[in-house]
Coordinates of C-alpha atoms in Angstrom, one line a residue:
M1 CA 17.6 78.5 -50.6
N2 CA 20.4 75.9 -51.7
A3 CA 23.3 76.5 -52.6
E4 CA 26.5 74.8 -53.6
I5 CA 30.1 75.5 -53.3
I6 CA 33.1 75.3 -55.6
A7 CA 36.7 75.2 -54.0
V8 CA 39.3 75.9 -56.7
G9 CA 42.7 75.1 -57.1
S10 CA 44.9 72.1 -58.5
E11 CA 46.5 71.7 -55.4
L12 CA 43.6 70.5 -53.7
L13 CA 43.3 67.8 -56.0
T14 CA 46.8 66.0 -54.3
P15 CA 47.0 64.3 -51.3
H16 CA 48.8 67.2 -49.6
R17 CA 45.7 70.2 -49.2
L18 CA 42.2 70.2 -47.6
D19 CA 39.6 71.7 -49.1
T20 CA 38.7 73.4 -45.3
N21 CA 36.8 76.5 -46.5
S22 CA 33.5 74.6 -47.8
L23 CA 33.7 73.0 -43.7
H24 CA 33.4 76.6 -42.8
L25 CA 31.5 78.0 -45.3
T26 CA 28.6 74.8 -44.7
E27 CA 28.3 75.8 -40.6
E28 CA 27.8 79.2 -42.1
L29 CA 25.3 78.8 -44.5
N30 CA 23.1 75.9 -42.3
A31 CA 22.5 78.6 -39.8
L32 CA 20.9 80.5 -42.1
G33 CA 18.8 78.1 -43.5
I34 CA 20.3 77.1 -46.6
E35 CA 21.4 73.6 -47.1
V36 CA 24.2 72.8 -48.9
L37 CA 23.6 70.6 -52.4
R38 CA 26.7 70.2 -53.6
K39 CA 30.3 70.3 -53.4
C40 CA 33.4 70.2 -55.8
V41 CA 36.8 70.8 -56.3
V42 CA 38.0 71.8 -59.5
G43 CA 41.6 72.1 -60.6
D44 CA 43.1 75.7 -62.5
D45 CA 41.6 74.8 -65.7
R46 CA 39.6 77.6 -66.7
E47 CA 37.3 75.8 -69.4
R48 CA 36.7 72.6 -66.6
L49 CA 35.7 75.7 -64.3
S50 CA 33.7 77.5 -66.4
E51 CA 31.5 74.5 -67.3
A52 CA 31.6 73.8 -63.1
V53 CA 30.0 77.3 -62.6
S54 CA 27.4 76.9 -65.5
A55 CA 25.9 73.2 -64.3
A56 CA 25.8 74.5 -61.0
L57 CA 23.8 77.9 -61.8
A58 CA 21.6 75.1 -63.0
R59 CA 20.8 73.4 -59.7
A60 CA 21.3 75.9 -57.5
D61 CA 20.5 79.6 -55.8
L62 CA 23.7 80.2 -54.6
V63 CA 27.1 79.6 -55.9
I64 CA 30.4 80.2 -53.9
L65 CA 33.4 79.8 -55.0
T66 CA 36.5 79.7 -53.1
G67 CA 40.2 80.6 -54.0
G68 CA 41.8 81.4 -57.5
L69 CA 41.7 85.1 -57.3
G70 CA 45.2 85.5 -56.7
P71 CA 47.2 87.6 -58.9
T72 CA 49.0 84.9 -61.4
E73 CA 48.4 82.9 -64.4
D74 CA 46.4 79.8 -62.9
D75 CA 44.6 82.1 -60.9
V76 CA 41.7 81.7 -63.4
T77 CA 38.8 82.1 -61.0
R78 CA 37.2 85.7 -62.1
E79 CA 38.0 85.0 -66.2
A80 CA 36.5 80.6 -65.7
V81 CA 32.7 83.1 -64.0
A82 CA 32.7 85.8 -66.5
G83 CA 32.7 83.3 -69.2
A84 CA 30.3 81.6 -67.4
L85 CA 28.5 83.8 -67.4
G86 CA 28.7 85.3 -71.0
R87 CA 30.2 88.5 -69.2
E88 CA 33.7 91.2 -70.0
L89 CA 36.2 91.9 -67.4
V90 CA 36.9 95.7 -66.2
L91 CA 39.0 96.9 -64.5
H92 CA 37.6 98.4 -61.0
Q93 CA 40.1 101.7 -60.1
P94 CA 39.1 101.8 -56.4
A95 CA 40.0 98.2 -56.0
L96 CA 43.2 98.8 -57.7
E97 CA 43.7 102.0 -55.7
R98 CA 43.0 99.5 -52.2
I99 CA 45.7 97.0 -53.3
Q100 CA 48.2 99.6 -54.3
D101 CA 48.0 101.5 -50.3
R102 CA 48.2 98.2 -49.6
F103 CA 51.3 97.5 -50.5
R104 CA 52.9 100.9 -49.9
R105 CA 51.6 100.5 -46.4
F106 CA 53.7 97.4 -45.8
G107 CA 56.5 99.2 -47.6
R108 CA 56.7 97.4 -50.7
R109 CA 56.8 97.2 -54.4
M110 CA 53.4 96.3 -56.1
A111 CA 54.2 93.7 -59.0
E112 CA 52.6 94.8 -62.3
N113 CA 50.6 91.2 -62.0
N114 CA 48.6 92.4 -58.9
R115 CA 46.9 94.9 -60.8
R116 CA 44.9 91.3 -62.4
Q117 CA 43.4 91.1 -59.0
A118 CA 41.5 94.4 -59.6
Y119 CA 39.1 93.0 -62.4
V120 CA 35.9 92.2 -61.4
V121 CA 32.8 90.6 -63.1
D122 CA 31.3 93.3 -65.2
G123 CA 28.0 93.6 -62.9
A124 CA 29.7 92.5 -59.8
E125 CA 29.7 93.6 -56.2
L126 CA 32.9 94.1 -55.1
L127 CA 33.5 92.8 -51.5
P128 CA 36.7 94.4 -50.0
N129 CA 39.6 92.5 -48.1
E130 CA 40.8 93.6 -45.1
R131 CA 43.1 90.8 -45.0
G132 CA 44.5 90.6 -48.0
T133 CA 45.0 92.1 -51.8
A134 CA 42.4 90.3 -53.4
P135 CA 39.1 91.0 -53.0
G136 CA 35.8 88.9 -53.7
Q137 CA 33.0 89.6 -55.6
W138 CA 29.2 89.7 -55.7
I139 CA 26.9 88.6 -58.3
D140 CA 23.3 88.3 -59.0
V141 CA 22.2 86.0 -61.9
N142 CA 18.9 86.3 -63.2
G143 CA 17.9 85.8 -59.1
R144 CA 20.7 83.6 -58.5
V145 CA 24.1 84.3 -56.6
V146 CA 27.3 84.0 -57.4
M147 CA 30.0 85.3 -55.1
L148 CA 33.8 84.8 -55.5
L149 CA 35.6 84.7 -52.1
P150 CA 39.6 84.4 -51.7
G151 CA 41.1 80.9 -50.6
P152 CA 42.9 81.7 -47.8
P153 CA 40.5 81.5 -44.6
H154 CA 41.5 84.1 -42.8
E155 CA 40.9 86.5 -45.4
L156 CA 38.2 84.1 -46.9
E157 CA 36.2 84.0 -43.1
S158 CA 36.5 87.5 -42.8
I159 CA 34.8 88.5 -45.9
F160 CA 31.9 86.1 -45.4
R161 CA 31.1 87.3 -42.3
Q162 CA 31.7 91.2 -42.9
Q163 CA 30.3 91.5 -46.7
C164 CA 28.7 88.3 -47.5
L165 CA 26.0 87.4 -44.4
P166 CA 24.6 90.4 -44.0
R167 CA 23.3 90.7 -47.7
L168 CA 22.2 86.3 -47.3
Q169 CA 20.1 87.5 -43.9
R170 CA 18.5 89.9 -46.2
A171 CA 18.2 87.6 -48.9
V172 CA 17.1 84.8 -47.2
P173 CA 13.5 83.8 -46.7
P174 CA 13.0 82.6 -43.3
S175 CA 14.4 78.9 -42.1
V176 CA 16.5 77.1 -39.9
I177 CA 18.0 73.6 -40.3
R178 CA 18.1 71.8 -37.0
T179 CA 20.2 68.1 -36.8
R180 CA 20.0 65.9 -33.9
F181 CA 22.8 63.2 -33.6
L182 CA 22.0 59.7 -32.3
R183 CA 25.1 57.4 -31.2
V184 CA 24.6 53.8 -31.5
A185 CA 26.5 51.5 -30.1
G186 CA 26.9 47.6 -29.8
M187 CA 25.2 46.7 -33.0
T188 CA 26.5 46.8 -36.9
E189 CA 25.1 49.3 -39.5
S190 CA 23.0 47.2 -41.4
E191 CA 21.2 45.5 -38.2
L192 CA 20.3 49.7 -37.7
D193 CA 19.1 50.3 -40.5
Q194 CA 16.6 47.1 -39.9
L195 CA 15.6 48.2 -37.5
I196 CA 14.4 51.9 -38.2
A197 CA 14.2 52.1 -42.0
P198 CA 10.8 51.5 -41.2
V199 CA 10.4 54.4 -39.5
Y200 CA 13.1 57.3 -41.1
T201 CA 12.1 56.3 -44.7
R202 CA 8.3 57.7 -44.5
Y203 CA 10.0 61.2 -43.9
Q204 CA 11.6 63.4 -46.4
N205 CA 11.6 66.1 -44.0
P206 CA 13.8 65.7 -41.2
A207 CA 16.0 63.7 -43.8
T208 CA 18.2 60.6 -42.3
T209 CA 22.0 59.6 -42.6
I210 CA 23.6 56.7 -41.1
L211 CA 27.4 56.8 -40.9
A212 CA 29.6 54.1 -39.4
A213 CA 32.4 54.4 -37.3
A214 CA 34.9 51.8 -35.7
G215 CA 32.8 50.3 -33.0
E216 CA 29.7 52.8 -33.5
I217 CA 27.1 53.9 -35.6
Q218 CA 25.7 57.6 -35.9
V219 CA 22.2 58.3 -37.1
H220 CA 21.6 61.9 -38.4
L221 CA 18.6 63.4 -38.7
R222 CA 18.4 66.7 -40.8
A223 CA 15.2 68.9 -40.0
R224 CA 14.5 72.1 -42.5
C225 CA 11.4 74.0 -41.4
G226 CA 10.1 77.4 -40.9
T227 CA 10.7 77.5 -37.6
T228 CA 12.6 76.2 -35.1
E229 CA 9.7 75.5 -32.9
E230 CA 9.0 73.2 -35.9
A231 CA 12.1 71.4 -36.8
E232 CA 12.7 70.2 -33.4
C233 CA 9.4 68.8 -32.6
L234 CA 9.4 67.0 -36.2
L235 CA 12.7 65.8 -34.9
E236 CA 11.4 64.9 -31.7
E237 CA 8.6 63.0 -33.4
V238 CA 11.0 60.6 -35.3
C239 CA 13.3 60.3 -32.6
R240 CA 10.7 59.3 -30.4
Q241 CA 9.8 56.6 -33.2
I242 CA 13.6 55.2 -33.2
T243 CA 14.7 55.4 -29.7
P244 CA 12.5 52.6 -28.6
L245 CA 14.0 50.6 -31.4
L246 CA 17.4 50.7 -30.6
G247 CA 17.1 50.4 -26.3
D248 CA 20.3 51.3 -24.3
R249 CA 22.0 51.1 -27.0
V250 CA 21.4 54.6 -28.7
Y251 CA 24.2 56.2 -25.8
T252 CA 23.1 60.4 -26.6
S253 CA 21.1 62.4 -28.7
T254 CA 23.4 65.2 -28.9
G255 CA 26.5 63.9 -30.4
E256 CA 28.9 63.2 -27.5
A257 CA 31.4 60.7 -27.6
L258 CA 31.1 58.2 -25.4
E259 CA 33.8 59.1 -23.2
Q260 CA 31.6 62.3 -22.4
C261 CA 28.2 60.4 -21.7
I262 CA 30.6 57.8 -19.4
G263 CA 32.0 60.1 -17.1
R264 CA 29.0 62.2 -16.7
L265 CA 27.3 58.8 -15.3
L266 CA 29.7 58.1 -13.4
L267 CA 29.9 61.2 -11.5
E268 CA 26.2 61.3 -11.1
R269 CA 27.2 57.8 -9.2
G270 CA 30.0 59.2 -7.3
A271 CA 32.2 56.2 -8.6
T272 CA 35.6 55.8 -10.9
V273 CA 37.3 53.7 -13.1
S274 CA 40.5 53.0 -13.8
A275 CA 42.3 50.7 -17.0
A276 CA 44.8 47.7 -17.1
E277 CA 45.8 48.3 -21.4
S278 CA 48.0 46.2 -22.9
C279 CA 47.5 46.0 -26.8
T280 CA 45.3 49.6 -26.3
G281 CA 49.0 51.1 -25.3
G282 CA 47.3 53.3 -23.2
L283 CA 44.4 54.7 -25.9
L284 CA 41.8 53.9 -23.7
A285 CA 43.1 55.7 -21.3
E286 CA 43.9 58.6 -23.5
R287 CA 40.1 58.7 -24.7
I288 CA 38.6 59.0 -20.7
T289 CA 41.1 61.5 -19.8
G290 CA 40.1 63.8 -23.2
V291 CA 37.2 64.9 -21.2
A292 CA 38.2 68.0 -19.3
G293 CA 37.3 67.0 -15.4
S294 CA 38.2 63.5 -16.2
S295 CA 40.3 63.6 -12.9
N296 CA 37.5 63.7 -10.8
Y297 CA 36.1 60.1 -11.7
F298 CA 39.4 58.7 -13.6
A299 CA 42.4 57.9 -11.2
G300 CA 45.1 56.1 -13.7
G301 CA 46.0 52.6 -14.9
F302 CA 48.3 50.7 -16.3
I303 CA 50.3 50.1 -19.6
T304 CA 50.9 45.8 -18.9
Y305 CA 52.7 45.5 -22.2
S306 CA 55.1 42.6 -21.0
D307 CA 53.9 39.8 -19.0
E308 CA 56.3 40.5 -16.7
L309 CA 54.4 43.9 -15.4
K310 CA 51.4 41.7 -15.7
E311 CA 52.8 39.7 -13.3
R312 CA 54.5 42.7 -10.9
L313 CA 51.8 45.6 -11.1
L314 CA 48.3 43.7 -12.0
G315 CA 49.4 40.1 -9.6
I316 CA 48.7 38.0 -12.1
S317 CA 50.4 34.6 -11.5
A318 CA 53.1 33.6 -14.0
E319 CA 51.4 30.0 -13.8
L320 CA 47.7 31.2 -15.3
L321 CA 49.9 33.6 -17.9
R322 CA 51.8 30.3 -19.4
S323 CA 48.8 27.7 -19.2
E324 CA 46.2 30.1 -20.5
G325 CA 48.0 33.0 -22.2
A326 CA 47.8 36.8 -21.9
V327 CA 45.2 37.5 -24.7
S328 CA 43.2 34.9 -23.2
E329 CA 39.6 35.1 -20.9
P330 CA 41.6 34.6 -17.6
A331 CA 44.1 36.6 -18.1
A332 CA 41.9 39.3 -18.4
R333 CA 39.9 38.9 -15.8
E334 CA 42.8 38.9 -13.7
M335 CA 44.2 42.0 -15.2
A336 CA 40.9 44.0 -14.2
L337 CA 40.7 42.6 -11.3
G338 CA 44.1 43.4 -9.9
C339 CA 44.0 47.0 -11.4
R340 CA 40.4 47.6 -9.4
R341 CA 42.5 46.3 -5.8
A342 CA 45.5 48.1 -6.9
L343 CA 43.8 51.6 -7.3
G344 CA 40.5 51.0 -5.2
T345 CA 38.2 52.5 -7.8
T346 CA 34.6 51.4 -8.0
Y347 CA 35.4 49.8 -11.7
A348 CA 38.3 48.8 -13.7
L349 CA 39.0 47.9 -17.1
S350 CA 40.9 46.0 -19.0
V351 CA 42.2 45.2 -22.6
T352 CA 44.4 42.6 -24.5
G353 CA 44.2 41.1 -27.5
F354 CA 46.8 40.5 -30.6
A355 CA 46.2 43.7 -32.6
G356 CA 48.5 42.5 -35.1
P357 CA 50.3 42.3 -38.2
D358 CA 52.1 39.4 -36.6
G359 CA 51.1 37.3 -33.5
G360 CA 48.2 35.4 -32.8
T361 CA 46.9 32.1 -32.4
E362 CA 44.7 29.3 -33.9
A363 CA 42.3 29.6 -30.9
N364 CA 43.4 33.6 -30.9
P365 CA 44.2 35.2 -34.1
V366 CA 45.0 38.3 -34.9
G367 CA 41.7 41.1 -34.0
T368 CA 41.1 38.6 -31.3
V369 CA 40.2 41.0 -27.8
Y370 CA 39.4 40.4 -24.4
V371 CA 37.6 43.4 -22.7
G372 CA 36.9 42.7 -18.8
L373 CA 35.2 45.1 -16.6
A374 CA 35.4 44.6 -12.3
S375 CA 32.9 46.1 -10.5
P376 CA 32.3 46.1 -7.1
D377 CA 30.5 42.8 -7.4
D378 CA 31.4 41.1 -10.2
C379 CA 33.7 41.0 -13.4
E380 CA 32.4 40.2 -16.6
V381 CA 34.9 39.3 -19.7
K382 CA 33.5 39.7 -22.9
R383 CA 35.9 38.0 -26.3
L384 CA 35.7 39.9 -29.5
R385 CA 36.8 40.1 -32.8
F386 CA 37.9 42.6 -35.4
P387 CA 38.5 43.5 -38.9
G388 CA 40.9 45.9 -40.2
D389 CA 44.9 46.9 -39.0
R390 CA 46.5 47.5 -36.1
T391 CA 44.8 50.9 -35.4
R392 CA 41.3 49.8 -36.5
I393 CA 41.7 46.9 -34.1
R394 CA 43.1 49.0 -31.2
S395 CA 40.9 51.9 -31.9
F396 CA 37.9 48.8 -32.2
A397 CA 39.2 47.8 -28.9
A398 CA 39.1 50.7 -26.4
Q399 CA 35.3 51.3 -28.1
A400 CA 34.6 48.3 -27.3
A401 CA 36.5 48.8 -23.6
L402 CA 33.8 51.6 -23.0

């Protein structure tokens, strides 16, 4: 079974409101083995919404509409679906009585326009709403299903869990969807694709999606099979071919963040780490400490934004800073060594650079970052150059340090 989700509401076409309902529904549907093939947002326009419903019904087994079931004139979902199906809207007397009773229980008078919420598409099965006034609707259409759900998330989630899931569990043929998330650092999207495309293009199932983020690439493998065992076996077959091509640049196959993987490795080794940051301003430490239990391996750090603090807290000489500059390989080296010396950790990281928009030199333009790593045996420094604005450069720098 495949599904489409139509989010209804002109407010969702502005920059001020997000459609979060479709994310919840997608998670619930995928757990049943139902693939969501398409999502769209349609404003409060009856004609456009009817067209969207008709088009979705031609492609999908299940069409879910969210929102537009309120009492006001711009709530047009009921009318639009009735128009798309060529059916009438009929007053559902028990639904009207429940709405009236809800107002009485809260000691309020029901406005006349609330009657609109008791109208259902002819032939629809009512989905009672325990958390609001707008009931949902379940409509069978020649073997396909159209589902109307209210927009407020707490109402939608309640109706879906109590009313829709049991119906879908009875109707859906046995199917499961399983996913593997390979996260890769240290290479570009094009380099990764050139390596693994000869493998994944041989398979339609699992489907492969490659996503680029700041300083990392994610490879999503999504298998849809009759049983969990079949899906996991198929995912393992593809992963066995992909991961050797990427080597140690794959840092997880379970979707963990890089800082989580590093924390686990430090714990396994009984090792600790600290950080000395300049251009990232604490972003690196924030990521490390965002992991529960990080106090077991992260000792602390320094935000040495000024040269004065680099001298006073990390022991960097004023002469080095004058001759080489704070954004330089020697400065990054001394920051890492000074941090490790001051805090007594196994490892110490340092980050210094020009995040922009101002600053930079001919030798080290904006986007240049030096990352240092001091260990018991050595201190390594890398010079990196990142594109983008200040936010992206700082994010790239923290990722590169990790």
